[in-house]
């Protein structure tokens, strides 16, 4: 009986730990500095789903499939697009 | 021959195809015009369910009824499946809720990680009871999800995505897979060839989704897939932050930087997030390169399945297997996966148009996400930490990943510089 209770206690503790991790992550994203903090803040600000598993999970699939109005229409090599500024690593405009 | 015919109605491989056909037919005909899933939230998880409780319950019952019918026809214990399935579905709901939290989403922690974690927590604390295991049909869920994923692989789209992207994505990817295969099997002498190929595919193609497809194609152990998913996710989060910083530090051209990120970061969402940090143009190039790599997943899964049937699983002293033998042993759901891709690419797209296909995929992709989520909850429920730790003995999987990814980073940078840096004159389509 004691073993049975301790198993359920372990489950409760593990779930509580998971909830704590989530709360910590949320608090960190709002306050974190450095490259990680900037990257997460940027994703939150731009509402980017960084956890998408496949391209179709990035949002509306029509952005990829629509040949006339899709977001990814006619993207090819365009070497004149410019260089990245090396001085402000991870800077977010 | 008759036993092979019986498999059409009695094996999970075929039922994965039948389930997918039924679900896709429902979506294409408009019978099913939306599939719910918990939404995003910031501080109150209840907002993830706004207006979705009844649709999610309906989905649980509808999908459960469909799966139960298949299990009944396969002459398996459908009465035992139902209660277990309902709990697995509830855990999948929790996984989506966890992954939908705004900050978690921004960090790139995918729902499969939460599904695995929840399953593992239950299995390693209270233990998974037999009645729950009966509903944890991980292979059936994953195979059905894979056939649905096939529909999302639009081969015809690559033609308009352009030669530069094709060279970066399709030139580098097979090279990295072969390098990692030989490095893993000959140099590191990895104890499991299956684990080697899953790590190679996850690193060079598109992370978790490639790992799922390849693991299913070579019939890998669940613990092997679990290990690769965990490892890929950790490195993806690190690379999402480090790669844009490196691109800026080197002072790369925007297009070269975007192509580099798209070709190296494993997970699609992380690619877009990293690309966006370099600007809109880099984000689009990165997303397109990743999409081309995503498409390669079908070819890789098919080739791995064929290679396993004809080479790896073959008795070396036996004669070369005949075509019929290859057919008998080939995982049929991989054929369904390839067929779904071909039908959507070359039949449906020209017939109903690109916008309608996008609408169909907007619905079918949610079915696929649910099935993958159910699969990973089930895998977690069937696993234990000791077995997972055993897979990591000697650290060889991590060495393989790090060496392979480093090779990938260098080779992709070279290809991106050659093609997008204007060194080779390859025009846009």
Coordinates of C-alpha atoms in Angstrom, one line a residue, chain B residues 26-287:
Chain B
X26 CA -13.5 13.0 -45.8
X27 CA -11.4 16.1 -46.1
X28 CA -11.3 16.2 -49.9
X29 CA -15.0 15.8 -50.3
X30 CA -15.6 18.5 -47.7
X31 CA -17.3 16.1 -45.2
X32 CA -14.6 17.0 -42.7
X33 CA -13.9 20.7 -43.0
X34 CA -11.9 21.3 -39.9
X35 CA -10.0 19.4 -37.2
X36 CA -9.6 21.1 -33.8
X37 CA -6.5 21.2 -31.6
X38 CA -5.8 23.2 -28.5
X39 CA -4.7 26.7 -29.3
X40 CA -1.9 28.9 -28.0
X41 CA -2.0 30.6 -24.6
X42 CA 0.1 32.8 -22.4
X43 CA -0.7 32.5 -18.7
X44 CA -4.1 30.7 -18.6
X45 CA -4.2 27.2 -20.2
X46 CA -8.0 27.3 -20.3
X47 CA -7.8 29.8 -23.2
X48 CA -6.3 27.0 -25.3
X49 CA -9.7 25.4 -25.3
X50 CA -11.8 28.5 -26.1
X51 CA -14.7 27.1 -28.2
X52 CA -12.9 23.8 -28.7
X53 CA -14.0 21.5 -26.0
X54 CA -16.9 19.9 -27.8
X55 CA -15.0 19.7 -31.2
X56 CA -12.0 18.0 -29.4
X57 CA -14.3 15.5 -27.6
X58 CA -16.1 14.8 -30.9
X59 CA -12.7 14.3 -32.6
X60 CA -11.6 11.9 -29.8
X61 CA -14.8 9.8 -30.2
X62 CA -14.8 10.0 -34.0
X63 CA -11.1 9.0 -34.5
X64 CA -11.5 6.4 -31.7
X65 CA -14.5 4.9 -33.5
X66 CA -12.6 4.7 -36.8
X67 CA -9.6 3.1 -35.2
X68 CA -11.7 0.7 -33.2
X69 CA -13.5 -0.5 -36.3
X70 CA -10.1 -1.2 -37.9
X71 CA -8.9 -3.0 -34.8
X72 CA -12.1 -5.1 -34.7
X73 CA -11.6 -6.1 -38.3
X74 CA -7.9 -7.0 -37.5
X75 CA -9.4 -9.3 -34.9
X76 CA -7.6 -7.6 -32.1
X77 CA -9.1 -6.9 -28.6
X78 CA -11.1 -3.7 -29.5
X79 CA -12.8 -3.7 -26.1
X80 CA -9.5 -3.4 -24.4
X81 CA -8.3 -0.7 -26.9
X82 CA -11.1 1.8 -26.2
X83 CA -10.4 2.8 -22.5
X84 CA -6.6 2.9 -23.1
X85 CA -7.1 5.0 -26.2
X86 CA -9.2 7.5 -24.4
X87 CA -6.5 8.0 -21.8
X88 CA -3.8 8.3 -24.4
X89 CA -5.9 10.9 -26.2
X90 CA -6.3 12.8 -23.0
X91 CA -2.5 12.8 -22.5
X92 CA -2.1 14.0 -26.2
X93 CA -4.4 16.9 -25.4
X94 CA -2.2 17.8 -22.5
X95 CA 0.9 17.6 -24.7
X96 CA -0.7 20.0 -27.2
X97 CA -1.6 22.4 -24.4
X98 CA 2.0 22.3 -23.0
X99 CA 3.4 22.9 -26.5
X100 CA 0.9 25.7 -27.2
X101 CA 2.2 27.9 -24.4
X102 CA 3.6 31.1 -26.0
X103 CA 7.1 30.9 -24.6
X104 CA 7.4 27.1 -25.1
X105 CA 6.4 27.6 -28.7
X106 CA 9.0 30.4 -29.1
X107 CA 11.7 28.1 -27.7
X108 CA 11.0 25.4 -30.3
X109 CA 9.9 22.7 -28.0
X110 CA 7.7 20.6 -30.2
X111 CA 4.5 18.7 -29.1
X112 CA 6.2 15.4 -29.6
X113 CA 8.6 16.2 -26.8
X114 CA 5.8 16.9 -24.4
X115 CA 3.9 13.8 -25.6
X116 CA 7.0 11.7 -24.9
X117 CA 7.7 13.3 -21.6
X118 CA 4.1 12.8 -20.4
X119 CA 4.2 9.1 -21.4
X120 CA 7.6 8.6 -19.8
X121 CA 6.5 10.3 -16.6
X122 CA 3.5 8.0 -16.3
X123 CA 5.5 4.9 -17.2
X124 CA 8.3 5.6 -14.8
X125 CA 6.3 6.7 -11.8
X126 CA 3.0 4.8 -11.5
X127 CA 3.9 2.4 -14.3
X128 CA 1.8 1.7 -17.4
X129 CA -1.1 -0.7 -16.6
X130 CA -1.9 -3.4 -19.1
X131 CA -5.3 -1.9 -19.9
X132 CA -3.6 1.4 -20.8
X133 CA -0.9 -0.3 -22.9
X134 CA -3.8 -1.9 -25.0
X135 CA -4.7 1.6 -26.1
X136 CA -1.1 2.6 -26.8
X137 CA -1.0 1.5 -30.4
X138 CA 2.2 3.5 -31.2
X139 CA 2.9 1.7 -34.5
X140 CA -0.6 2.0 -35.8
X141 CA -0.7 5.8 -34.9
X142 CA 2.7 6.5 -36.4
X143 CA 2.1 4.6 -39.6
X144 CA -1.2 6.3 -40.2
X145 CA 0.3 9.7 -39.4
X146 CA 3.1 8.9 -41.9
X147 CA 0.7 8.1 -44.8
X148 CA -1.1 11.4 -44.1
X149 CA 2.3 13.2 -44.0
X150 CA 2.9 11.8 -47.5
X151 CA 0.1 14.0 -48.8
X152 CA 2.0 17.1 -47.5
X153 CA 5.0 16.2 -49.6
X154 CA 4.3 18.1 -52.9
X155 CA 6.9 17.0 -55.4
X156 CA 5.5 19.3 -58.1
X157 CA 6.3 22.3 -55.9
X158 CA 10.0 21.8 -56.0
X159 CA 10.0 22.6 -59.7
X160 CA 9.1 26.1 -59.0
X161 CA 11.2 26.5 -55.9
X162 CA 14.3 26.9 -58.1
X163 CA 17.5 25.2 -59.0
X164 CA 19.6 27.0 -56.4
X165 CA 17.6 25.7 -53.5
X166 CA 17.5 22.2 -55.1
X167 CA 21.3 22.1 -55.3
X168 CA 21.8 23.2 -51.7
X169 CA 19.1 20.9 -50.3
X170 CA 19.4 17.9 -52.5
X171 CA 23.1 18.0 -53.2
X172 CA 24.2 18.2 -49.6
X173 CA 21.6 16.0 -48.0
X174 CA 22.4 12.6 -49.6
X175 CA 26.1 13.4 -49.2
X176 CA 25.7 13.9 -45.4
X177 CA 23.5 10.8 -45.0
X178 CA 26.1 8.7 -46.8
X179 CA 29.0 10.3 -44.8
X180 CA 27.2 9.7 -41.5
X181 CA 26.2 6.1 -42.4
X182 CA 29.8 5.1 -43.2
X183 CA 31.2 7.1 -40.3
X184 CA 28.7 5.5 -37.9
X185 CA 28.9 1.9 -39.2
X186 CA 32.6 1.7 -40.1
X187 CA 34.4 4.2 -37.9
X188 CA 32.3 4.4 -34.8
X189 CA 31.0 0.8 -35.2
X190 CA 27.7 1.8 -33.8
X191 CA 26.0 -1.3 -32.3
X192 CA 22.7 -0.5 -34.1
X193 CA 22.6 0.3 -37.9
X194 CA 19.0 1.4 -37.4
X195 CA 20.0 4.0 -34.8
X196 CA 22.8 5.2 -37.2
X197 CA 20.4 5.7 -40.2
X198 CA 17.8 7.5 -38.0
X199 CA 20.4 9.9 -36.7
X200 CA 21.8 10.5 -40.2
X201 CA 18.3 11.2 -41.6
X202 CA 17.3 13.5 -38.7
X203 CA 20.5 15.5 -39.0
X204 CA 20.5 15.9 -42.8
X205 CA 16.8 16.0 -43.7
X206 CA 14.4 17.6 -41.3
X207 CA 14.8 16.5 -37.7
X208 CA 12.0 14.8 -35.9
X209 CA 9.7 14.2 -38.9
X210 CA 12.6 12.5 -40.8
X211 CA 13.5 10.5 -37.7
X212 CA 9.9 9.2 -37.5
X213 CA 9.7 8.3 -41.2
X214 CA 13.1 6.6 -41.2
X215 CA 12.6 4.8 -38.0
X216 CA 9.3 3.4 -39.4
X217 CA 10.9 2.5 -42.7
X218 CA 13.7 0.4 -41.0
X219 CA 11.4 -0.8 -38.2
X220 CA 13.6 0.6 -35.5
X221 CA 13.1 0.1 -31.8
X222 CA 10.9 2.7 -30.1
X223 CA 13.8 3.6 -27.7
X224 CA 16.0 4.4 -30.7
X225 CA 13.5 6.8 -32.1
X226 CA 12.9 8.3 -28.6
X227 CA 16.7 8.9 -28.2
X228 CA 17.0 10.6 -31.6
X229 CA 14.0 12.8 -31.1
X230 CA 15.3 14.0 -27.7
X231 CA 18.8 14.6 -29.0
X232 CA 17.7 16.4 -32.2
X233 CA 15.5 18.7 -30.2
X234 CA 18.2 19.8 -27.8
X235 CA 20.6 20.5 -30.7
X236 CA 17.9 22.3 -32.7
X237 CA 17.2 24.7 -29.8
X238 CA 21.0 25.4 -29.6
X239 CA 21.4 25.8 -33.4
X240 CA 18.3 28.1 -33.7
X241 CA 20.2 30.6 -31.5
X242 CA 23.8 29.9 -32.5
X243 CA 23.5 29.7 -36.3
X244 CA 22.1 33.2 -37.0
X245 CA 24.8 34.6 -34.7
X246 CA 27.5 32.8 -36.7
X247 CA 26.0 34.0 -40.0
X248 CA 26.2 37.6 -38.7
X249 CA 29.7 37.1 -37.3
X250 CA 31.0 35.9 -40.7
X251 CA 29.1 38.7 -42.4
X252 CA 27.4 36.4 -44.9
X253 CA 25.2 37.6 -47.7
X254 CA 21.6 37.5 -46.7
X255 CA 20.7 34.8 -49.2
X256 CA 23.7 32.7 -48.4
X257 CA 22.9 33.0 -44.7
X258 CA 19.3 32.0 -45.2
X259 CA 20.3 29.0 -47.3
X260 CA 22.8 28.0 -44.8
X261 CA 20.3 28.0 -41.9
X262 CA 17.7 26.3 -44.0
X263 CA 20.1 23.5 -44.9
X264 CA 21.5 22.8 -41.5
X265 CA 19.0 23.5 -38.7
X266 CA 17.0 20.3 -38.2
X267 CA 13.4 21.4 -37.3
X268 CA 11.4 23.4 -39.8
X269 CA 10.0 25.8 -37.2
X270 CA 13.5 26.6 -35.8
X271 CA 14.7 27.2 -39.4
X272 CA 12.1 29.9 -39.9
X273 CA 12.7 31.4 -36.4
X274 CA 16.5 31.5 -37.1
X275 CA 16.0 32.9 -40.6
X276 CA 13.7 35.6 -39.3
X277 CA 16.5 36.8 -37.1
X278 CA 18.5 37.6 -40.2
X279 CA 15.6 39.4 -41.9
X280 CA 12.6 38.7 -44.1
X281 CA 14.6 37.7 -47.2
X282 CA 16.8 35.3 -45.3
X283 CA 13.7 33.8 -43.6
X284 CA 12.0 33.1 -47.0
X285 CA 15.1 31.5 -48.5
X286 CA 15.6 29.4 -45.3
X287 CA 12.0 28.3 -45.3

